[in-house]
mmCIF file with all atom_site columns, C-alpha atoms in Angstrom:
data_model
loop_
_atom_site.group_PDB
_atom_site.id
_atom_site.type_symbol
_atom_site.label_atom_id
_atom_site.label_alt_id
_atom_site.label_comp_id
_atom_site.label_asym_id
_atom_site.label_entity_id
_atom_site.label_seq_id
_atom_site.pdbx_PDB_ins_code
_atom_site.Cartn_x
_atom_site.Cartn_y
_atom_site.Cartn_z
_atom_site.occupancy
_atom_site.B_iso_or_equiv
_atom_site.pdbx_formal_charge
_atom_site.auth_seq_id
_atom_site.auth_comp_id
_atom_site.auth_asym_id
_atom_site.auth_atom_id
_atom_site.pdbx_PDB_model_num
ATOM 1   C CA . UNK A 1 1   ? -29.856 137.213 -173.168 1.00 47.00 ? 18  UNK A CA 1
ATOM 2   C CA . UNK A 1 2   ? -28.461 133.922 -172.015 1.00 46.00 ? 19  UNK A CA 1
ATOM 3   C CA . UNK A 1 3   ? -26.938 134.018 -168.570 1.00 57.00 ? 20  UNK A CA 1
ATOM 4   C CA . UNK A 1 4   ? -23.382 132.755 -168.403 1.00 64.00 ? 21  UNK A CA 1
ATOM 5   C CA . UNK A 1 5   ? -20.936 132.962 -165.470 1.00 74.00 ? 22  UNK A CA 1
ATOM 6   C CA . UNK A 1 6   ? -17.618 134.594 -166.044 1.00 77.00 ? 23  UNK A CA 1
ATOM 7   C CA . UNK A 1 7   ? -14.688 135.273 -163.757 1.00 75.00 ? 24  UNK A CA 1
ATOM 8   C CA . UNK A 1 8   ? -14.868 138.583 -161.762 1.00 87.00 ? 25  UNK A CA 1
ATOM 9   C CA . UNK A 1 9   ? -12.035 140.625 -160.356 1.00 90.00 ? 26  UNK A CA 1
ATOM 10  C CA . UNK A 1 10  ? -12.025 143.158 -157.565 1.00 93.00 ? 27  UNK A CA 1
ATOM 11  C CA . UNK A 1 11  ? -11.279 146.584 -159.083 1.00 93.00 ? 28  UNK A CA 1
ATOM 12  C CA . UNK A 1 12  ? -12.630 150.125 -159.000 1.00 94.00 ? 29  UNK A CA 1
ATOM 13  C CA . UNK A 1 13  ? -14.050 151.551 -162.222 1.00 94.00 ? 30  UNK A CA 1
ATOM 14  C CA . UNK A 1 14  ? -16.242 154.586 -162.676 1.00 94.00 ? 31  UNK A CA 1
ATOM 15  C CA . UNK A 1 15  ? -19.786 153.456 -163.308 1.00 96.00 ? 32  UNK A CA 1
ATOM 16  C CA . UNK A 1 16  ? -22.919 155.496 -164.092 1.00 96.00 ? 33  UNK A CA 1
ATOM 17  C CA . UNK A 1 17  ? -26.057 153.889 -162.695 1.00 97.00 ? 34  UNK A CA 1
ATOM 18  C CA . UNK A 1 18  ? -29.604 155.036 -163.507 1.00 96.00 ? 35  UNK A CA 1
ATOM 19  C CA . UNK A 1 19  ? -32.760 153.416 -162.365 1.00 97.00 ? 36  UNK A CA 1
ATOM 20  C CA . UNK A 1 20  ? -35.170 152.393 -165.204 1.00 96.00 ? 37  UNK A CA 1
ATOM 21  C CA . UNK A 1 21  ? -38.693 150.916 -165.285 1.00 95.00 ? 38  UNK A CA 1
ATOM 22  C CA . UNK A 1 22  ? -39.764 147.739 -167.089 1.00 94.00 ? 39  UNK A CA 1
ATOM 23  C CA . UNK A 1 23  ? -41.422 149.881 -169.740 1.00 94.00 ? 40  UNK A CA 1
ATOM 24  C CA . UNK A 1 24  ? -38.165 151.757 -170.422 1.00 92.00 ? 41  UNK A CA 1
ATOM 25  C CA . UNK A 1 25  ? -36.302 148.507 -170.948 1.00 94.00 ? 42  UNK A CA 1
ATOM 26  C CA . UNK A 1 26  ? -35.655 147.573 -174.614 1.00 95.00 ? 43  UNK A CA 1
ATOM 27  C CA . UNK A 1 27  ? -37.761 144.651 -175.828 1.00 93.00 ? 44  UNK A CA 1
ATOM 28  C CA . UNK A 1 28  ? -35.564 143.566 -178.716 1.00 95.00 ? 45  UNK A CA 1
ATOM 29  C CA . UNK A 1 29  ? -31.928 143.581 -179.815 1.00 95.00 ? 46  UNK A CA 1
ATOM 30  C CA . UNK A 1 30  ? -32.724 146.307 -182.384 1.00 95.00 ? 47  UNK A CA 1
ATOM 31  C CA . UNK A 1 31  ? -34.353 148.457 -179.658 1.00 95.00 ? 48  UNK A CA 1
ATOM 32  C CA . UNK A 1 32  ? -31.347 147.893 -177.345 1.00 97.00 ? 49  UNK A CA 1
ATOM 33  C CA . UNK A 1 33  ? -28.818 148.723 -179.985 1.00 94.00 ? 50  UNK A CA 1
ATOM 34  C CA . UNK A 1 34  ? -30.755 151.938 -180.841 1.00 95.00 ? 51  UNK A CA 1
ATOM 35  C CA . UNK A 1 35  ? -30.377 153.096 -177.227 1.00 95.00 ? 52  UNK A CA 1
ATOM 36  C CA . UNK A 1 36  ? -26.579 152.790 -177.201 1.00 94.00 ? 53  UNK A CA 1
ATOM 37  C CA . UNK A 1 37  ? -24.890 156.201 -177.355 1.00 92.00 ? 54  UNK A CA 1
ATOM 38  C CA . UNK A 1 38  ? -22.598 156.510 -180.408 1.00 89.00 ? 55  UNK A CA 1
ATOM 39  C CA . UNK A 1 39  ? -19.339 156.925 -178.366 1.00 89.00 ? 56  UNK A CA 1
ATOM 40  C CA . UNK A 1 40  ? -19.960 153.542 -176.811 1.00 90.00 ? 57  UNK A CA 1
ATOM 41  C CA . UNK A 1 41  ? -20.349 151.950 -180.214 1.00 87.00 ? 58  UNK A CA 1
ATOM 42  C CA . UNK A 1 42  ? -17.074 153.624 -181.343 1.00 82.00 ? 59  UNK A CA 1
ATOM 43  C CA . UNK A 1 43  ? -15.345 152.536 -178.109 1.00 79.00 ? 60  UNK A CA 1
ATOM 44  C CA . UNK A 1 44  ? -15.809 148.890 -178.740 1.00 71.00 ? 61  UNK A CA 1
ATOM 45  C CA . UNK A 1 45  ? -12.478 147.312 -179.675 1.00 55.00 ? 62  UNK A CA 1
ATOM 46  C CA . UNK A 1 46  ? -14.374 144.685 -181.734 1.00 53.00 ? 63  UNK A CA 1
ATOM 47  C CA . UNK A 1 47  ? -15.550 147.385 -184.125 1.00 43.00 ? 64  UNK A CA 1
ATOM 48  C CA . UNK A 1 48  ? -12.178 148.030 -185.678 1.00 44.00 ? 65  UNK A CA 1
ATOM 49  C CA . UNK A 1 49  ? -9.245  145.912 -186.715 1.00 49.00 ? 66  UNK A CA 1
ATOM 50  C CA . UNK A 1 50  ? -6.465  145.769 -184.211 1.00 54.00 ? 67  UNK A CA 1
ATOM 51  C CA . UNK A 1 51  ? -2.989  146.651 -185.240 1.00 52.00 ? 68  UNK A CA 1
ATOM 52  C CA . UNK A 1 52  ? -1.861  143.270 -184.019 1.00 53.00 ? 69  UNK A CA 1
ATOM 53  C CA . UNK A 1 53  ? -3.309  141.876 -187.268 1.00 57.00 ? 70  UNK A CA 1
ATOM 54  C CA . UNK A 1 54  ? -1.148  144.348 -189.214 1.00 66.00 ? 71  UNK A CA 1
ATOM 55  C CA . UNK A 1 55  ? 2.057   142.672 -188.092 1.00 64.00 ? 72  UNK A CA 1
ATOM 56  C CA . UNK A 1 56  ? 2.435   141.317 -191.660 1.00 70.00 ? 73  UNK A CA 1
ATOM 57  C CA . UNK A 1 57  ? 3.426   144.832 -192.673 1.00 73.00 ? 74  UNK A CA 1
ATOM 58  C CA . UNK A 1 58  ? 6.779   144.148 -190.942 1.00 68.00 ? 75  UNK A CA 1
ATOM 59  C CA . UNK A 1 59  ? 7.542   141.690 -193.752 1.00 73.00 ? 76  UNK A CA 1
ATOM 60  C CA . UNK A 1 60  ? 7.927   144.721 -196.013 1.00 76.00 ? 77  UNK A CA 1
ATOM 61  C CA . UNK A 1 61  ? 11.215  145.365 -194.262 1.00 79.00 ? 78  UNK A CA 1
ATOM 62  C CA . UNK A 1 62  ? 12.344  148.695 -192.835 1.00 82.00 ? 79  UNK A CA 1
ATOM 63  C CA . UNK A 1 63  ? 9.613   150.681 -194.648 1.00 79.00 ? 80  UNK A CA 1
ATOM 64  C CA . UNK A 1 64  ? 6.987   148.281 -193.221 1.00 78.00 ? 81  UNK A CA 1
ATOM 65  C CA . UNK A 1 65  ? 8.362   148.703 -189.692 1.00 79.00 ? 82  UNK A CA 1
ATOM 66  C CA . UNK A 1 66  ? 8.221   152.509 -190.092 1.00 83.00 ? 83  UNK A CA 1
ATOM 67  C CA . UNK A 1 67  ? 4.606   152.291 -191.417 1.00 81.00 ? 84  UNK A CA 1
ATOM 68  C CA . UNK A 1 68  ? 3.587   150.021 -188.486 1.00 78.00 ? 85  UNK A CA 1
ATOM 69  C CA . UNK A 1 69  ? 5.188   152.476 -185.938 1.00 81.00 ? 86  UNK A CA 1
ATOM 70  C CA . UNK A 1 70  ? 3.263   155.339 -187.603 1.00 84.00 ? 87  UNK A CA 1
ATOM 71  C CA . UNK A 1 71  ? -0.043  153.412 -187.513 1.00 81.00 ? 88  UNK A CA 1
ATOM 72  C CA . UNK A 1 72  ? 0.563   152.502 -183.822 1.00 79.00 ? 89  UNK A CA 1
ATOM 73  C CA . UNK A 1 73  ? 1.102   156.154 -182.979 1.00 84.00 ? 90  UNK A CA 1
ATOM 74  C CA . UNK A 1 74  ? -2.103  157.136 -184.815 1.00 83.00 ? 91  UNK A CA 1
ATOM 75  C CA . UNK A 1 75  ? -4.003  154.412 -182.971 1.00 79.00 ? 92  UNK A CA 1
ATOM 76  C CA . UNK A 1 76  ? -2.667  155.794 -179.636 1.00 79.00 ? 93  UNK A CA 1
ATOM 77  C CA . UNK A 1 77  ? -3.872  159.282 -180.615 1.00 83.00 ? 94  UNK A CA 1
ATOM 78  C CA . UNK A 1 78  ? -7.265  157.881 -181.569 1.00 80.00 ? 95  UNK A CA 1
ATOM 79  C CA . UNK A 1 79  ? -7.584  156.087 -178.262 1.00 75.00 ? 96  UNK A CA 1
ATOM 80  C CA . UNK A 1 80  ? -6.804  159.288 -176.399 1.00 78.00 ? 97  UNK A CA 1
ATOM 81  C CA . UNK A 1 81  ? -9.443  161.219 -178.336 1.00 81.00 ? 98  UNK A CA 1
ATOM 82  C CA . UNK A 1 82  ? -11.894 158.404 -177.800 1.00 79.00 ? 99  UNK A CA 1
ATOM 83  C CA . UNK A 1 83  ? -11.103 158.369 -174.058 1.00 76.00 ? 100 UNK A CA 1
ATOM 84  C CA . UNK A 1 84  ? -11.801 162.092 -173.934 1.00 79.00 ? 101 UNK A CA 1
ATOM 85  C CA . UNK A 1 85  ? -15.128 161.662 -175.749 1.00 80.00 ? 102 UNK A CA 1
ATOM 86  C CA . UNK A 1 86  ? -16.103 158.819 -173.346 1.00 82.00 ? 103 UNK A CA 1
ATOM 87  C CA . UNK A 1 87  ? -15.300 161.013 -170.338 1.00 79.00 ? 104 UNK A CA 1
ATOM 88  C CA . UNK A 1 88  ? -17.984 163.416 -171.684 1.00 82.00 ? 105 UNK A CA 1
ATOM 89  C CA . UNK A 1 89  ? -20.488 160.529 -171.231 1.00 86.00 ? 106 UNK A CA 1
ATOM 90  C CA . UNK A 1 90  ? -19.655 160.189 -167.535 1.00 87.00 ? 107 UNK A CA 1
ATOM 91  C CA . UNK A 1 91  ? -22.435 161.901 -165.541 1.00 87.00 ? 108 UNK A CA 1
ATOM 92  C CA . UNK A 1 92  ? -21.380 163.101 -162.047 1.00 89.00 ? 109 UNK A CA 1
ATOM 93  C CA . UNK A 1 93  ? -25.017 162.812 -160.914 1.00 93.00 ? 110 UNK A CA 1
ATOM 94  C CA . UNK A 1 94  ? -25.161 159.058 -161.656 1.00 94.00 ? 111 UNK A CA 1
ATOM 95  C CA . UNK A 1 95  ? -21.536 158.168 -160.870 1.00 94.00 ? 112 UNK A CA 1
ATOM 96  C CA . UNK A 1 96  ? -20.437 155.482 -158.477 1.00 95.00 ? 113 UNK A CA 1
ATOM 97  C CA . UNK A 1 97  ? -17.581 152.988 -158.232 1.00 95.00 ? 114 UNK A CA 1
ATOM 98  C CA . UNK A 1 98  ? -17.452 149.306 -158.981 1.00 96.00 ? 115 UNK A CA 1
ATOM 99  C CA . UNK A 1 99  ? -16.152 146.954 -156.328 1.00 96.00 ? 116 UNK A CA 1
ATOM 100 C CA . UNK A 1 100 ? -15.925 143.922 -158.613 1.00 95.00 ? 117 UNK A CA 1
ATOM 101 C CA . UNK A 1 101 ? -16.612 143.348 -162.286 1.00 95.00 ? 118 UNK A CA 1
ATOM 102 C CA . UNK A 1 102 ? -16.559 140.626 -164.922 1.00 93.00 ? 119 UNK A CA 1
ATOM 103 C CA . UNK A 1 103 ? -18.357 139.460 -168.010 1.00 92.00 ? 120 UNK A CA 1
ATOM 104 C CA . UNK A 1 104 ? -21.623 138.372 -166.278 1.00 93.00 ? 121 UNK A CA 1
ATOM 105 C CA . UNK A 1 105 ? -22.070 140.888 -163.478 1.00 95.00 ? 122 UNK A CA 1
ATOM 106 C CA . UNK A 1 106 ? -20.830 144.005 -161.676 1.00 97.00 ? 123 UNK A CA 1
ATOM 107 C CA . UNK A 1 107 ? -20.861 144.888 -158.001 1.00 97.00 ? 124 UNK A CA 1
ATOM 108 C CA . UNK A 1 108 ? -21.265 148.671 -157.414 1.00 96.00 ? 125 UNK A CA 1
ATOM 109 C CA . UNK A 1 109 ? -21.532 150.879 -154.414 1.00 96.00 ? 126 UNK A CA 1
ATOM 110 C CA . UNK A 1 110 ? -24.759 152.905 -154.192 1.00 96.00 ? 127 UNK A CA 1
ATOM 111 C CA . UNK A 1 111 ? -26.232 155.488 -151.820 1.00 93.00 ? 128 UNK A CA 1
ATOM 112 C CA . UNK A 1 112 ? -29.317 153.553 -151.001 1.00 93.00 ? 129 UNK A CA 1
ATOM 113 C CA . UNK A 1 113 ? -30.748 150.025 -150.979 1.00 94.00 ? 130 UNK A CA 1
ATOM 114 C CA . UNK A 1 114 ? -32.377 148.841 -154.169 1.00 96.00 ? 131 UNK A CA 1
ATOM 115 C CA . UNK A 1 115 ? -34.935 146.063 -154.354 1.00 96.00 ? 132 UNK A CA 1
ATOM 116 C CA . UNK A 1 116 ? -34.089 142.755 -155.955 1.00 97.00 ? 133 UNK A CA 1
ATOM 117 C CA . UNK A 1 117 ? -35.218 142.928 -159.584 1.00 96.00 ? 134 UNK A CA 1
ATOM 118 C CA . UNK A 1 118 ? -34.758 146.705 -159.905 1.00 97.00 ? 135 UNK A CA 1
ATOM 119 C CA . UNK A 1 119 ? -33.688 147.468 -163.479 1.00 97.00 ? 136 UNK A CA 1
ATOM 120 C CA . UNK A 1 120 ? -30.757 149.791 -164.135 1.00 97.00 ? 137 UNK A CA 1
ATOM 121 C CA . UNK A 1 121 ? -29.008 151.438 -167.050 1.00 97.00 ? 138 UNK A CA 1
ATOM 122 C CA . UNK A 1 122 ? -25.202 151.204 -166.746 1.00 97.00 ? 139 UNK A CA 1
ATOM 123 C CA . UNK A 1 123 ? -22.226 152.970 -168.326 1.00 97.00 ? 140 UNK A CA 1
ATOM 124 C CA . UNK A 1 124 ? -19.041 151.190 -167.299 1.00 96.00 ? 141 UNK A CA 1
ATOM 125 C CA . UNK A 1 125 ? -15.838 153.093 -168.019 1.00 93.00 ? 142 UNK A CA 1
ATOM 126 C CA . UNK A 1 126 ? -12.677 150.957 -168.543 1.00 90.00 ? 143 UNK A CA 1
ATOM 127 C CA . UNK A 1 127 ? -9.712  153.324 -168.963 1.00 84.00 ? 144 UNK A CA 1
ATOM 128 C CA . UNK A 1 128 ? -7.198  150.438 -168.889 1.00 79.00 ? 145 UNK A CA 1
ATOM 129 C CA . UNK A 1 129 ? -8.620  149.280 -172.161 1.00 80.00 ? 146 UNK A CA 1
ATOM 130 C CA . UNK A 1 130 ? -9.514  152.666 -173.553 1.00 80.00 ? 147 UNK A CA 1
ATOM 131 C CA . UNK A 1 131 ? -13.181 151.566 -173.788 1.00 86.00 ? 148 UNK A CA 1
ATOM 132 C CA . UNK A 1 132 ? -16.549 151.750 -172.175 1.00 92.00 ? 149 UNK A CA 1
ATOM 133 C CA . UNK A 1 133 ? -19.650 149.592 -172.041 1.00 95.00 ? 150 UNK A CA 1
ATOM 134 C CA . UNK A 1 134 ? -23.324 150.623 -172.124 1.00 96.00 ? 151 UNK A CA 1
ATOM 135 C CA . UNK A 1 135 ? -25.782 148.001 -170.927 1.00 97.00 ? 152 UNK A CA 1
ATOM 136 C CA . UNK A 1 136 ? -28.889 147.333 -168.893 1.00 98.00 ? 153 UNK A CA 1
ATOM 137 C CA . UNK A 1 137 ? -28.825 145.204 -165.699 1.00 97.00 ? 154 UNK A CA 1
ATOM 138 C CA . UNK A 1 138 ? -30.923 143.892 -162.870 1.00 97.00 ? 155 UNK A CA 1
ATOM 139 C CA . UNK A 1 139 ? -30.182 144.100 -159.198 1.00 98.00 ? 156 UNK A CA 1
ATOM 140 C CA . UNK A 1 140 ? -29.770 140.590 -157.765 1.00 97.00 ? 157 UNK A CA 1
ATOM 141 C CA . UNK A 1 141 ? -28.824 141.713 -154.243 1.00 96.00 ? 158 UNK A CA 1
ATOM 142 C CA . UNK A 1 142 ? -28.365 144.827 -152.170 1.00 96.00 ? 159 UNK A CA 1
ATOM 143 C CA . UNK A 1 143 ? -26.184 144.561 -149.041 1.00 95.00 ? 160 UNK A CA 1
ATOM 144 C CA . UNK A 1 144 ? -25.647 147.404 -146.524 1.00 94.00 ? 161 UNK A CA 1
ATOM 145 C CA . UNK A 1 145 ? -22.023 148.217 -145.816 1.00 92.00 ? 162 UNK A CA 1
ATOM 146 C CA . UNK A 1 146 ? -21.148 148.415 -142.166 1.00 86.00 ? 163 UNK A CA 1
ATOM 147 C CA . UNK A 1 147 ? -19.824 151.819 -140.983 1.00 85.00 ? 164 UNK A CA 1
ATOM 148 C CA . UNK A 1 148 ? -20.816 153.453 -144.384 1.00 84.00 ? 165 UNK A CA 1
ATOM 149 C CA . UNK A 1 149 ? -24.026 154.955 -145.619 1.00 88.00 ? 166 UNK A CA 1
ATOM 150 C CA . UNK A 1 150 ? -23.817 152.926 -148.771 1.00 93.00 ? 167 UNK A CA 1
ATOM 151 C CA . UNK A 1 151 ? -24.988 149.586 -150.094 1.00 96.00 ? 168 UNK A CA 1
ATOM 152 C CA . UNK A 1 152 ? -23.150 147.114 -152.319 1.00 97.00 ? 169 UNK A CA 1
ATOM 153 C CA . UNK A 1 153 ? -25.349 146.191 -155.314 1.00 97.00 ? 170 UNK A CA 1
ATOM 154 C CA . UNK A 1 154 ? -24.892 142.880 -157.185 1.00 97.00 ? 171 UNK A CA 1
ATOM 155 C CA . UNK A 1 155 ? -26.072 143.555 -160.727 1.00 98.00 ? 172 UNK A CA 1
ATOM 156 C CA . UNK A 1 156 ? -26.340 140.962 -163.494 1.00 97.00 ? 173 UNK A CA 1
ATOM 157 C CA . UNK A 1 157 ? -26.333 142.170 -167.120 1.00 96.00 ? 174 UNK A CA 1
ATOM 158 C CA . UNK A 1 158 ? -29.761 141.964 -168.769 1.00 95.00 ? 175 UNK A CA 1
ATOM 159 C CA . UNK A 1 159 ? -29.051 143.648 -172.149 1.00 97.00 ? 176 UNK A CA 1
ATOM 160 C CA . UNK A 1 160 ? -25.433 143.780 -173.289 1.00 96.00 ? 177 UNK A CA 1
ATOM 161 C CA . UNK A 1 161 ? -23.705 143.170 -176.628 1.00 94.00 ? 178 UNK A CA 1
ATOM 162 C CA . UNK A 1 162 ? -21.438 140.120 -177.021 1.00 92.00 ? 179 UNK A CA 1
ATOM 163 C CA . UNK A 1 163 ? -18.486 142.285 -177.980 1.00 91.00 ? 180 UNK A CA 1
ATOM 164 C CA . UNK A 1 164 ? -19.011 144.252 -174.724 1.00 93.00 ? 181 UNK A CA 1
ATOM 165 C CA . UNK A 1 165 ? -19.051 141.046 -172.663 1.00 93.00 ? 182 UNK A CA 1
ATOM 166 C CA . UNK A 1 166 ? -15.723 140.209 -174.414 1.00 91.00 ? 183 UNK A CA 1
ATOM 167 C CA . UNK A 1 167 ? -14.360 143.655 -173.523 1.00 90.00 ? 184 UNK A CA 1
ATOM 168 C CA . UNK A 1 168 ? -15.308 143.166 -169.849 1.00 92.00 ? 185 UNK A CA 1
ATOM 169 C CA . UNK A 1 169 ? -13.740 139.665 -169.738 1.00 92.00 ? 186 UNK A CA 1
ATOM 170 C CA . UNK A 1 170 ? -10.582 140.921 -171.454 1.00 90.00 ? 187 UNK A CA 1
ATOM 171 C CA . UNK A 1 171 ? -10.376 143.869 -169.019 1.00 90.00 ? 188 UNK A CA 1
ATOM 172 C CA . UNK A 1 172 ? -10.942 141.627 -165.952 1.00 91.00 ? 189 UNK A CA 1
ATOM 173 C CA . UNK A 1 173 ? -8.141  139.248 -167.081 1.00 91.00 ? 190 UNK A CA 1
ATOM 174 C CA . UNK A 1 174 ? -5.875  142.179 -167.754 1.00 88.00 ? 191 UNK A CA 1
ATOM 175 C CA . UNK A 1 175 ? -6.556  143.683 -164.269 1.00 89.00 ? 192 UNK A CA 1
ATOM 176 C CA . UNK A 1 176 ? -6.035  140.241 -162.674 1.00 89.00 ? 193 UNK A CA 1
ATOM 177 C CA . UNK A 1 177 ? -2.700  139.859 -164.528 1.00 87.00 ? 194 UNK A CA 1
ATOM 178 C CA . UNK A 1 178 ? -1.564  143.267 -163.237 1.00 86.00 ? 195 UNK A CA 1
ATOM 179 C CA . UNK A 1 179 ? -2.643  142.384 -159.632 1.00 85.00 ? 196 UNK A CA 1
ATOM 180 C CA . UNK A 1 180 ? -0.797  139.000 -159.755 1.00 88.00 ? 197 UNK A CA 1
ATOM 181 C CA . UNK A 1 181 ? 2.369   140.689 -161.101 1.00 88.00 ? 198 UNK A CA 1
ATOM 182 C CA . UNK A 1 182 ? 2.199   143.342 -158.338 1.00 84.00 ? 199 UNK A CA 1
ATOM 183 C CA . UNK A 1 183 ? 1.849   140.614 -155.717 1.00 86.00 ? 200 UNK A CA 1
ATOM 184 C CA . UNK A 1 184 ? 4.791   138.623 -157.175 1.00 88.00 ? 201 UNK A CA 1
ATOM 185 C CA . UNK A 1 185 ? 6.907   141.798 -157.268 1.00 84.00 ? 202 UNK A CA 1
ATOM 186 C CA . UNK A 1 186 ? 5.976   142.606 -153.655 1.00 85.00 ? 203 UNK A CA 1
ATOM 187 C CA . UNK A 1 187 ? 6.801   139.050 -152.513 1.00 85.00 ? 204 UNK A CA 1
ATOM 188 C CA . UNK A 1 188 ? 10.121  139.169 -154.390 1.00 85.00 ? 205 UNK A CA 1
ATOM 189 C CA . UNK A 1 189 ? 10.948  142.514 -152.778 1.00 83.00 ? 206 UNK A CA 1
ATOM 190 C CA . UNK A 1 190 ? 10.059  141.236 -149.341 1.00 84.00 ? 207 UNK A CA 1
ATOM 191 C CA . UNK A 1 191 ? 12.400  138.235 -149.830 1.00 83.00 ? 208 UNK A CA 1
ATOM 192 C CA . UNK A 1 192 ? 15.242  140.537 -150.830 1.00 84.00 ? 209 UNK A CA 1
ATOM 193 C CA . UNK A 1 193 ? 14.841  142.748 -147.732 1.00 75.00 ? 210 UNK A CA 1
#
């Protein structure tokens, strides 16, 4: 996988982290894709056509608008079902929280220091986007956190699908947009008081 740098945003997401050995790491794209659990393949927004592309239905008039509203309601139901299925993939034993994430790396809290180069299997749950990402990563740095018995791991993605990188980038931009709006609202509220 080519290493690219993407914007990262500070945000807490549920992440499952499992240590893996070099021999357990996929050696090809086909091997990697064969290790991805089915719910993570279904969760990828790139795998199905968005309703945004169905806006042409509105040109059918009132019937088209009713059909679009119905399809949107069905998409919301499917997203809820998919979110439920994804939650079943979240293992309490391997769960931690992210501190920061983006399209090229994720920073997670972990109960112990891990050596640089340690390989990990990751499940990243992104409820804001009704999706989740399955990938493999490599620890770049492990920093102890003062006054806590945890370490902050900086992990770069080693095996990840392009559509999952896009999902992480989209989610990070969405989170950043929400954070900027919240700051602007707080600033406006402070000025009014």
